Short mmCIF file of N, CA and C in Angstrom, two decimals:
data_model
loop_
_atom_site.label_atom_id
_atom_site.label_comp_id
_atom_site.label_asym_id
_atom_site.label_seq_id
_atom_site.Cartn_x
_atom_site.Cartn_y
_atom_site.Cartn_z
N UNK V 5 1.20 -7.48 9.04
CA UNK V 5 1.90 -6.56 8.15
C UNK V 5 0.95 -6.11 7.04
N UNK V 6 1.08 -4.86 6.67
CA UNK V 6 0.32 -4.29 5.56
C UNK V 6 1.31 -3.95 4.44
N UNK V 7 0.92 -4.26 3.22
CA UNK V 7 1.79 -4.01 2.07
C UNK V 7 1.02 -3.17 1.06
N UNK V 8 1.65 -2.10 0.61
CA UNK V 8 1.06 -1.22 -0.39
C UNK V 8 2.02 -1.08 -1.55
N UNK V 9 1.49 -1.27 -2.73
CA UNK V 9 2.25 -1.05 -3.95
C UNK V 9 1.75 0.24 -4.60
N UNK V 10 2.64 1.20 -4.72
CA UNK V 10 2.34 2.41 -5.47
C UNK V 10 2.78 2.14 -6.90
N UNK V 11 1.84 2.12 -7.82
CA UNK V 11 2.15 1.78 -9.21
C UNK V 11 1.82 2.98 -10.09
N UNK V 12 2.88 3.54 -10.67
CA UNK V 12 2.66 4.66 -11.58
C UNK V 12 2.11 4.12 -12.89
N UNK V 13 1.19 4.85 -13.47
CA UNK V 13 0.61 4.43 -14.75
C UNK V 13 1.70 4.17 -15.77
N UNK V 14 1.40 3.29 -16.73
CA UNK V 14 2.34 2.98 -17.81
C UNK V 14 2.47 4.19 -18.75
N UNK V 15 3.41 4.10 -19.65
CA UNK V 15 3.74 5.21 -20.57
C UNK V 15 2.51 5.64 -21.37
N UNK V 16 2.24 6.93 -21.34
CA UNK V 16 1.07 7.46 -22.03
C UNK V 16 1.43 8.07 -23.37
N UNK V 17 0.41 8.22 -24.19
CA UNK V 17 0.57 8.75 -25.54
C UNK V 17 0.39 10.26 -25.56
N UNK V 18 1.21 10.90 -26.34
CA UNK V 18 1.07 12.34 -26.59
C UNK V 18 0.71 12.59 -28.05
N UNK V 19 0.16 11.56 -28.68
CA UNK V 19 -0.16 11.61 -30.10
C UNK V 19 -1.22 12.66 -30.43
N UNK V 20 -2.11 12.94 -29.49
CA UNK V 20 -3.18 13.92 -29.71
C UNK V 20 -2.99 15.07 -28.73
N UNK V 21 -2.22 16.10 -29.11
CA UNK V 21 -1.89 17.18 -28.19
C UNK V 21 -3.09 17.96 -27.65
N UNK V 22 -4.22 17.93 -28.35
CA UNK V 22 -5.39 18.66 -27.89
C UNK V 22 -6.22 17.90 -26.87
N UNK V 23 -5.86 16.64 -26.62
CA UNK V 23 -6.60 15.81 -25.68
C UNK V 23 -6.37 16.27 -24.25
N UNK V 24 -7.42 16.28 -23.44
CA UNK V 24 -7.25 16.63 -22.03
C UNK V 24 -6.28 15.65 -21.38
N UNK V 25 -5.49 16.12 -20.45
CA UNK V 25 -4.53 15.27 -19.75
C UNK V 25 -5.23 14.05 -19.15
N UNK V 26 -6.38 14.24 -18.56
CA UNK V 26 -7.14 13.18 -17.91
C UNK V 26 -7.46 12.05 -18.88
N UNK V 27 -7.64 12.39 -20.16
CA UNK V 27 -8.09 11.43 -21.18
C UNK V 27 -6.96 10.79 -21.98
N UNK V 28 -5.71 11.11 -21.66
CA UNK V 28 -4.59 10.55 -22.43
C UNK V 28 -4.53 9.03 -22.27
N UNK V 29 -4.46 8.29 -23.39
CA UNK V 29 -4.37 6.83 -23.33
C UNK V 29 -2.91 6.38 -23.18
N UNK V 30 -2.72 5.08 -23.06
CA UNK V 30 -1.36 4.53 -23.07
C UNK V 30 -0.85 4.50 -24.50
N UNK V 31 0.46 4.58 -24.64
CA UNK V 31 1.06 4.40 -25.96
C UNK V 31 1.44 2.92 -26.11
N UNK V 32 2.09 2.59 -27.20
CA UNK V 32 2.44 1.19 -27.48
C UNK V 32 3.30 0.58 -26.36
N UNK V 33 4.29 1.33 -25.91
CA UNK V 33 5.15 0.84 -24.82
C UNK V 33 4.35 0.62 -23.54
N UNK V 34 3.41 1.53 -23.26
CA UNK V 34 2.56 1.38 -22.08
C UNK V 34 1.72 0.12 -22.14
N UNK V 35 1.16 -0.17 -23.31
CA UNK V 35 0.36 -1.39 -23.48
C UNK V 35 1.22 -2.64 -23.35
N UNK V 36 2.50 -2.53 -23.64
CA UNK V 36 3.42 -3.66 -23.51
C UNK V 36 3.90 -3.82 -22.06
N UNK V 37 4.30 -2.70 -21.44
CA UNK V 37 4.90 -2.77 -20.10
C UNK V 37 3.91 -3.14 -19.00
N UNK V 38 2.69 -2.63 -19.08
CA UNK V 38 1.73 -2.86 -17.99
C UNK V 38 1.48 -4.34 -17.73
N UNK V 39 1.12 -5.13 -18.75
CA UNK V 39 0.90 -6.55 -18.45
C UNK V 39 2.19 -7.27 -18.06
N UNK V 40 3.32 -6.84 -18.62
CA UNK V 40 4.59 -7.48 -18.27
C UNK V 40 4.96 -7.21 -16.81
N UNK V 41 4.75 -6.00 -16.33
CA UNK V 41 5.03 -5.69 -14.92
C UNK V 41 4.06 -6.43 -14.00
N UNK V 42 2.82 -6.58 -14.43
CA UNK V 42 1.85 -7.35 -13.64
C UNK V 42 2.31 -8.80 -13.55
N UNK V 43 2.74 -9.36 -14.67
CA UNK V 43 3.24 -10.74 -14.65
C UNK V 43 4.48 -10.88 -13.77
N UNK V 44 5.33 -9.85 -13.76
CA UNK V 44 6.51 -9.86 -12.90
C UNK V 44 6.09 -9.99 -11.43
N UNK V 45 5.12 -9.18 -11.01
CA UNK V 45 4.66 -9.24 -9.61
C UNK V 45 4.03 -10.60 -9.31
N UNK V 46 3.19 -11.07 -10.22
CA UNK V 46 2.51 -12.35 -9.99
C UNK V 46 3.52 -13.49 -9.91
N UNK V 47 4.48 -13.50 -10.80
CA UNK V 47 5.51 -14.55 -10.83
C UNK V 47 6.30 -14.57 -9.52
N UNK V 48 6.40 -13.42 -8.88
CA UNK V 48 7.15 -13.32 -7.62
C UNK V 48 6.26 -13.49 -6.39
N UNK V 49 5.02 -13.95 -6.62
CA UNK V 49 4.15 -14.33 -5.52
C UNK V 49 3.35 -13.21 -4.88
N UNK V 50 3.29 -12.05 -5.50
CA UNK V 50 2.52 -10.95 -4.92
C UNK V 50 1.09 -11.01 -5.43
N UNK V 51 0.13 -10.83 -4.55
CA UNK V 51 -1.29 -10.89 -4.91
C UNK V 51 -2.05 -9.80 -4.16
N UNK V 52 -2.72 -8.91 -4.89
CA UNK V 52 -3.46 -7.84 -4.20
C UNK V 52 -4.80 -8.32 -3.65
N UNK V 53 -5.18 -7.75 -2.52
CA UNK V 53 -6.53 -7.93 -1.99
C UNK V 53 -7.45 -6.85 -2.53
N UNK V 54 -6.85 -5.75 -2.99
CA UNK V 54 -7.63 -4.60 -3.44
C UNK V 54 -6.81 -3.82 -4.47
N UNK V 55 -7.51 -3.35 -5.50
CA UNK V 55 -6.90 -2.46 -6.50
C UNK V 55 -7.68 -1.15 -6.47
N UNK V 56 -6.93 -0.05 -6.27
CA UNK V 56 -7.52 1.29 -6.25
C UNK V 56 -6.80 2.10 -7.32
N UNK V 57 -7.55 2.81 -8.14
CA UNK V 57 -6.94 3.54 -9.25
C UNK V 57 -7.51 4.93 -9.42
N UNK V 58 -6.63 5.81 -9.88
CA UNK V 58 -7.08 7.09 -10.41
C UNK V 58 -8.00 6.77 -11.59
N UNK V 59 -9.06 7.56 -11.80
CA UNK V 59 -9.92 7.32 -12.95
C UNK V 59 -9.36 7.86 -14.27
N UNK V 60 -8.19 8.53 -14.23
CA UNK V 60 -7.58 9.01 -15.48
C UNK V 60 -7.33 7.81 -16.39
N UNK V 61 -7.56 7.98 -17.66
CA UNK V 61 -7.55 6.86 -18.61
C UNK V 61 -6.26 6.04 -18.53
N UNK V 62 -5.10 6.69 -18.48
CA UNK V 62 -3.83 5.96 -18.49
C UNK V 62 -3.63 5.14 -17.22
N UNK V 63 -4.07 5.67 -16.08
CA UNK V 63 -3.93 4.93 -14.81
C UNK V 63 -4.93 3.78 -14.76
N UNK V 64 -6.16 4.04 -15.13
CA UNK V 64 -7.19 3.01 -15.07
C UNK V 64 -6.89 1.88 -16.06
N UNK V 65 -6.38 2.21 -17.23
CA UNK V 65 -6.00 1.18 -18.20
C UNK V 65 -4.87 0.31 -17.63
N UNK V 66 -3.91 0.94 -16.98
CA UNK V 66 -2.81 0.20 -16.35
C UNK V 66 -3.38 -0.73 -15.27
N UNK V 67 -4.27 -0.22 -14.45
CA UNK V 67 -4.89 -1.03 -13.39
C UNK V 67 -5.66 -2.21 -13.99
N UNK V 68 -6.32 -1.99 -15.10
CA UNK V 68 -7.08 -3.07 -15.75
C UNK V 68 -6.16 -4.18 -16.23
N UNK V 69 -4.99 -3.82 -16.75
CA UNK V 69 -4.02 -4.85 -17.16
C UNK V 69 -3.61 -5.69 -15.95
N UNK V 70 -3.33 -5.04 -14.83
CA UNK V 70 -2.94 -5.77 -13.62
C UNK V 70 -4.08 -6.65 -13.13
N UNK V 71 -5.29 -6.12 -13.11
CA UNK V 71 -6.45 -6.90 -12.66
C UNK V 71 -6.60 -8.16 -13.52
N UNK V 72 -6.45 -8.00 -14.80
CA UNK V 72 -6.59 -9.15 -15.70
C UNK V 72 -5.55 -10.23 -15.38
N UNK V 73 -4.31 -9.84 -15.21
CA UNK V 73 -3.24 -10.79 -14.91
C UNK V 73 -3.50 -11.50 -13.58
N UNK V 74 -4.03 -10.78 -12.60
CA UNK V 74 -4.27 -11.36 -11.28
C UNK V 74 -5.66 -12.01 -11.15
N UNK V 75 -6.42 -12.05 -12.24
CA UNK V 75 -7.72 -12.70 -12.23
C UNK V 75 -8.75 -11.97 -11.39
N UNK V 76 -8.62 -10.66 -11.32
CA UNK V 76 -9.55 -9.83 -10.55
C UNK V 76 -10.53 -9.19 -11.53
N UNK V 77 -11.83 -9.32 -11.29
CA UNK V 77 -12.79 -8.71 -12.22
C UNK V 77 -12.58 -7.20 -12.33
N UNK V 78 -12.67 -6.71 -13.55
CA UNK V 78 -12.48 -5.27 -13.80
C UNK V 78 -13.41 -4.42 -12.93
N UNK V 79 -14.61 -4.91 -12.70
CA UNK V 79 -15.58 -4.18 -11.88
C UNK V 79 -15.18 -4.06 -10.42
N UNK V 80 -14.18 -4.82 -10.00
CA UNK V 80 -13.70 -4.75 -8.61
C UNK V 80 -12.69 -3.64 -8.38
N UNK V 81 -12.21 -3.03 -9.47
CA UNK V 81 -11.25 -1.92 -9.33
C UNK V 81 -11.99 -0.73 -8.73
N UNK V 82 -11.47 -0.23 -7.63
CA UNK V 82 -12.06 0.95 -6.98
C UNK V 82 -11.45 2.18 -7.62
N UNK V 83 -12.29 3.03 -8.20
CA UNK V 83 -11.81 4.27 -8.78
C UNK V 83 -11.91 5.37 -7.72
N UNK V 84 -10.78 6.00 -7.47
CA UNK V 84 -10.69 7.05 -6.46
C UNK V 84 -10.30 8.35 -7.16
N UNK V 85 -11.27 9.23 -7.35
CA UNK V 85 -11.06 10.47 -8.10
C UNK V 85 -9.96 11.34 -7.50
N UNK V 86 -9.79 11.31 -6.20
CA UNK V 86 -8.83 12.21 -5.56
C UNK V 86 -7.37 11.82 -5.82
N UNK V 87 -7.12 10.66 -6.43
CA UNK V 87 -5.74 10.30 -6.78
C UNK V 87 -5.22 11.21 -7.89
N UNK V 88 -6.09 11.55 -8.83
CA UNK V 88 -5.68 12.41 -9.94
C UNK V 88 -5.40 13.81 -9.39
N UNK V 89 -4.22 14.33 -9.66
CA UNK V 89 -3.75 15.64 -9.18
C UNK V 89 -3.67 15.70 -7.66
N UNK V 90 -3.40 14.56 -7.03
CA UNK V 90 -3.31 14.50 -5.57
C UNK V 90 -1.98 15.04 -5.05
N UNK V 91 -2.01 15.45 -3.81
CA UNK V 91 -0.78 15.80 -3.09
C UNK V 91 -0.34 14.57 -2.30
N UNK V 92 0.84 14.63 -1.73
CA UNK V 92 1.31 13.55 -0.86
C UNK V 92 0.31 13.33 0.26
N UNK V 93 -0.14 14.40 0.87
CA UNK V 93 -1.12 14.30 1.96
C UNK V 93 -2.40 13.60 1.50
N UNK V 94 -2.86 13.90 0.29
CA UNK V 94 -4.08 13.27 -0.24
C UNK V 94 -3.89 11.75 -0.36
N UNK V 95 -2.73 11.33 -0.86
CA UNK V 95 -2.47 9.88 -1.02
C UNK V 95 -2.39 9.21 0.35
N UNK V 96 -1.74 9.85 1.29
CA UNK V 96 -1.66 9.27 2.65
C UNK V 96 -3.06 9.17 3.25
N UNK V 97 -3.91 10.15 2.97
CA UNK V 97 -5.31 10.10 3.40
C UNK V 97 -6.03 8.87 2.81
N UNK V 98 -5.79 8.62 1.54
CA UNK V 98 -6.39 7.46 0.87
C UNK V 98 -5.89 6.17 1.52
N UNK V 99 -4.59 6.10 1.79
CA UNK V 99 -4.01 4.93 2.46
C UNK V 99 -4.69 4.72 3.82
N UNK V 100 -4.86 5.79 4.56
CA UNK V 100 -5.46 5.70 5.89
C UNK V 100 -6.92 5.24 5.84
N UNK V 101 -7.58 5.43 4.72
CA UNK V 101 -8.99 5.03 4.59
C UNK V 101 -9.17 3.61 4.03
N UNK V 102 -8.07 2.93 3.72
CA UNK V 102 -8.21 1.57 3.19
C UNK V 102 -8.85 0.68 4.27
N UNK V 103 -9.69 -0.27 3.84
CA UNK V 103 -10.35 -1.16 4.82
C UNK V 103 -9.32 -2.03 5.55
N UNK V 104 -9.51 -2.20 6.83
CA UNK V 104 -8.54 -2.94 7.64
C UNK V 104 -8.49 -4.43 7.34
N UNK V 105 -9.50 -4.98 6.66
CA UNK V 105 -9.43 -6.39 6.29
C UNK V 105 -8.54 -6.62 5.07
N UNK V 106 -8.08 -5.54 4.45
CA UNK V 106 -7.17 -5.61 3.30
C UNK V 106 -5.73 -5.63 3.82
N UNK V 107 -4.96 -6.61 3.38
CA UNK V 107 -3.56 -6.70 3.79
C UNK V 107 -2.62 -6.20 2.70
N UNK V 108 -2.99 -6.41 1.42
CA UNK V 108 -2.15 -6.01 0.29
C UNK V 108 -2.99 -5.19 -0.69
N UNK V 109 -2.56 -3.96 -0.94
CA UNK V 109 -3.31 -3.08 -1.85
C UNK V 109 -2.39 -2.59 -2.96
N UNK V 110 -2.94 -2.51 -4.16
CA UNK V 110 -2.27 -1.89 -5.30
C UNK V 110 -2.95 -0.55 -5.53
N UNK V 111 -2.16 0.51 -5.58
CA UNK V 111 -2.68 1.86 -5.80
C UNK V 111 -2.07 2.40 -7.08
N UNK V 112 -2.90 2.76 -8.05
CA UNK V 112 -2.44 3.23 -9.37
C UNK V 112 -2.65 4.73 -9.49
N UNK V 113 -1.57 5.44 -9.88
CA UNK V 113 -1.69 6.88 -9.98
C UNK V 113 -0.56 7.52 -10.75
N UNK V 114 -0.15 8.69 -10.29
CA UNK V 114 0.63 9.61 -11.10
C UNK V 114 1.84 10.19 -10.36
N UNK V 115 2.76 10.68 -11.14
CA UNK V 115 3.88 11.46 -10.62
C UNK V 115 3.55 12.94 -10.79
N UNK V 116 4.17 13.79 -10.05
CA UNK V 116 5.28 13.55 -9.12
C UNK V 116 4.85 13.00 -7.76
N UNK V 117 3.54 12.90 -7.54
CA UNK V 117 3.04 12.54 -6.22
C UNK V 117 3.51 11.17 -5.76
N UNK V 118 3.47 10.16 -6.63
CA UNK V 118 3.86 8.82 -6.17
C UNK V 118 5.33 8.78 -5.76
N UNK V 119 6.18 9.50 -6.46
CA UNK V 119 7.59 9.57 -6.05
C UNK V 119 7.69 10.27 -4.70
N UNK V 120 6.93 11.32 -4.51
CA UNK V 120 6.95 12.04 -3.23
C UNK V 120 6.47 11.15 -2.08
N UNK V 121 5.42 10.37 -2.32
CA UNK V 121 4.91 9.47 -1.28
C UNK V 121 5.95 8.40 -0.96
N UNK V 122 6.56 7.83 -1.98
CA UNK V 122 7.61 6.82 -1.75
C UNK V 122 8.74 7.42 -0.91
N UNK V 123 9.14 8.64 -1.24
CA UNK V 123 10.21 9.30 -0.48
C UNK V 123 9.80 9.61 0.95
N UNK V 124 8.53 9.82 1.18
CA UNK V 124 8.01 10.08 2.53
C UNK V 124 8.30 8.90 3.46
N UNK V 125 8.34 7.70 2.88
CA UNK V 125 8.55 6.48 3.66
C UNK V 125 9.93 5.85 3.43
N UNK V 126 10.82 6.57 2.76
CA UNK V 126 12.11 6.01 2.38
C UNK V 126 13.26 6.62 3.17
N UNK V 127 14.26 5.81 3.42
CA UNK V 127 15.47 6.30 4.08
C UNK V 127 16.46 6.84 3.05
N UNK V 128 16.27 6.46 1.78
CA UNK V 128 17.11 6.95 0.70
C UNK V 128 16.23 7.66 -0.33
N UNK V 129 16.75 8.73 -0.87
CA UNK V 129 15.99 9.54 -1.83
C UNK V 129 15.85 8.81 -3.16
N UNK V 130 14.63 8.80 -3.68
CA UNK V 130 14.35 8.27 -5.02
C UNK V 130 14.11 9.47 -5.90
N UNK V 131 14.83 9.57 -6.99
CA UNK V 131 14.69 10.71 -7.88
C UNK V 131 13.37 10.67 -8.65
N UNK V 132 12.96 9.48 -9.10
CA UNK V 132 11.78 9.41 -9.95
C UNK V 132 11.30 7.97 -10.05
N UNK V 133 10.01 7.75 -9.86
CA UNK V 133 9.41 6.47 -10.21
C UNK V 133 9.00 6.59 -11.67
N UNK V 134 9.60 5.81 -12.55
CA UNK V 134 9.29 5.93 -13.98
C UNK V 134 7.91 5.36 -14.30
N UNK V 135 7.46 5.57 -15.50
CA UNK V 135 6.17 5.02 -15.91
C UNK V 135 6.18 3.51 -15.72
N UNK V 136 5.12 3.01 -15.16
CA UNK V 136 4.89 1.61 -14.80
C UNK V 136 5.87 1.13 -13.74
N UNK V 137 6.54 2.07 -13.07
CA UNK V 137 7.39 1.73 -11.95
C UNK V 137 6.54 1.43 -10.72
N UNK V 138 7.09 0.60 -9.85
CA UNK V 138 6.35 0.15 -8.67
C UNK V 138 7.20 0.37 -7.43
N UNK V 139 6.61 0.99 -6.42
CA UNK V 139 7.27 1.16 -5.12
C UNK V 139 6.49 0.33 -4.10
N UNK V 140 7.21 -0.53 -3.38
CA UNK V 140 6.57 -1.41 -2.38
C UNK V 140 6.82 -0.84 -0.99
N UNK V 141 5.72 -0.58 -0.28
CA UNK V 141 5.80 -0.11 1.10
C UNK V 141 5.33 -1.23 2.02
N UNK V 142 6.08 -1.47 3.08
CA UNK V 142 5.70 -2.46 4.08
C UNK V 142 5.50 -1.74 5.40
N UNK V 143 4.38 -2.06 6.05
CA UNK V 143 4.05 -1.40 7.31
C UNK V 143 3.76 -2.41 8.41
N UNK V 144 4.22 -2.10 9.59
CA UNK V 144 3.92 -2.91 10.77
C UNK V 144 2.64 -2.43 11.45
N UNK V 145 1.97 -1.46 10.85
CA UNK V 145 0.74 -0.90 11.42
C UNK V 145 -0.34 -1.98 11.50
N UNK V 146 -1.09 -1.96 12.56
CA UNK V 146 -2.20 -2.90 12.74
C UNK V 146 -3.38 -2.47 11.88
N UNK V 147 -3.56 -1.17 11.75
CA UNK V 147 -4.65 -0.61 10.94
C UNK V 147 -4.03 0.34 9.91
N UNK V 148 -4.71 0.50 8.79
CA UNK V 148 -4.21 1.41 7.75
C UNK V 148 -4.10 2.84 8.26
N UNK V 149 -5.01 3.24 9.12
CA UNK V 149 -4.98 4.62 9.62
C UNK V 149 -3.69 4.90 10.42
N UNK V 150 -3.04 3.83 10.87
CA UNK V 150 -1.81 3.99 11.66
C UNK V 150 -0.54 3.97 10.82
N UNK V 151 -0.67 3.81 9.50
CA UNK V 151 0.50 3.82 8.63
C UNK V 151 1.18 5.18 8.73
N UNK V 152 2.48 5.16 9.07
CA UNK V 152 3.25 6.39 9.26
C UNK V 152 4.73 6.06 9.04
N UNK V 153 5.56 7.08 8.84
CA UNK V 153 7.00 6.81 8.65
C UNK V 153 7.64 6.03 9.79
N UNK V 154 7.10 6.11 10.99
CA UNK V 154 7.68 5.40 12.13
C UNK V 154 7.51 3.89 12.03
N UNK V 155 6.48 3.43 11.27
CA UNK V 155 6.24 1.99 11.20
C UNK V 155 6.16 1.45 9.77
N UNK V 156 6.50 2.28 8.81
CA UNK V 156 6.36 1.92 7.39
C UNK V 156 7.63 2.29 6.65
N UNK V 157 8.07 1.40 5.77
CA UNK V 157 9.28 1.64 5.00
C UNK V 157 9.08 1.27 3.54
N UNK V 158 9.70 2.05 2.68
CA UNK V 158 9.83 1.67 1.28
C UNK V 158 10.87 0.56 1.24
N UNK V 159 10.47 -0.64 0.80
CA UNK V 159 11.39 -1.77 0.83
C UNK V 159 11.95 -2.14 -0.54
N UNK V 160 11.19 -1.89 -1.59
CA UNK V 160 11.64 -2.26 -2.94
C UNK V 160 11.08 -1.28 -3.97
N UNK V 161 11.83 -1.13 -5.04
CA UNK V 161 11.34 -0.43 -6.23
C UNK V 161 11.57 -1.37 -7.41
N UNK V 162 10.56 -1.52 -8.21
CA UNK V 162 10.65 -2.36 -9.40
C UNK V 162 10.37 -1.47 -10.60
N UNK V 163 11.38 -1.29 -11.44
CA UNK V 163 11.23 -0.42 -12.59
C UNK V 163 11.34 -1.26 -13.87
N UNK V 164 10.52 -0.96 -14.88
CA UNK V 164 10.51 -1.77 -16.10
C UNK V 164 11.91 -1.99 -16.70
N UNK V 165 12.73 -0.97 -16.75
CA UNK V 165 14.05 -1.13 -17.38
C UNK V 165 14.93 -2.11 -16.62
N UNK V 166 14.65 -2.31 -15.33
CA UNK V 166 15.45 -3.21 -14.49
C UNK V 166 14.92 -4.64 -14.47
N UNK V 167 13.62 -4.83 -14.59
CA UNK V 167 13.06 -6.16 -14.40
C UNK V 167 12.49 -6.79 -15.67
N UNK V 168 12.31 -6.02 -16.72
CA UNK V 168 11.76 -6.61 -17.96
C UNK V 168 12.87 -6.95 -18.95
#
């Protein structure tokens, strides 16, 4: 079985309106929620083999909080530029390129794409993955390139307002 966690970046700051979207940092709530959601996953026995993140500041900062909680060196986070402003197809492409020796991957990125990807594999419509929300996909695919709606399902959503 292959397990993928789509993790939307934590709440970002709009304190500096002139800042490029790519450079927006987390706000106070984001700095609070990210480590708490990471602890929630760890407490429930989930452990990533790989962390892949958008290089946008808010996503990468969120990924760093998770890496710290899971004892993964920050330098092990794979930054994937194509996650930022990605389409559903782009994210599925990234999933298909994951190394086959990886069984559990955490992917950090953005909406609306992460909600669209979750819905691609869901039998029920999800309106929105909120900031620092997590969608868990489980696949019976032998290889990542074989991940498809026929063998992969959205099994859980973990949202900060529900689990913290």
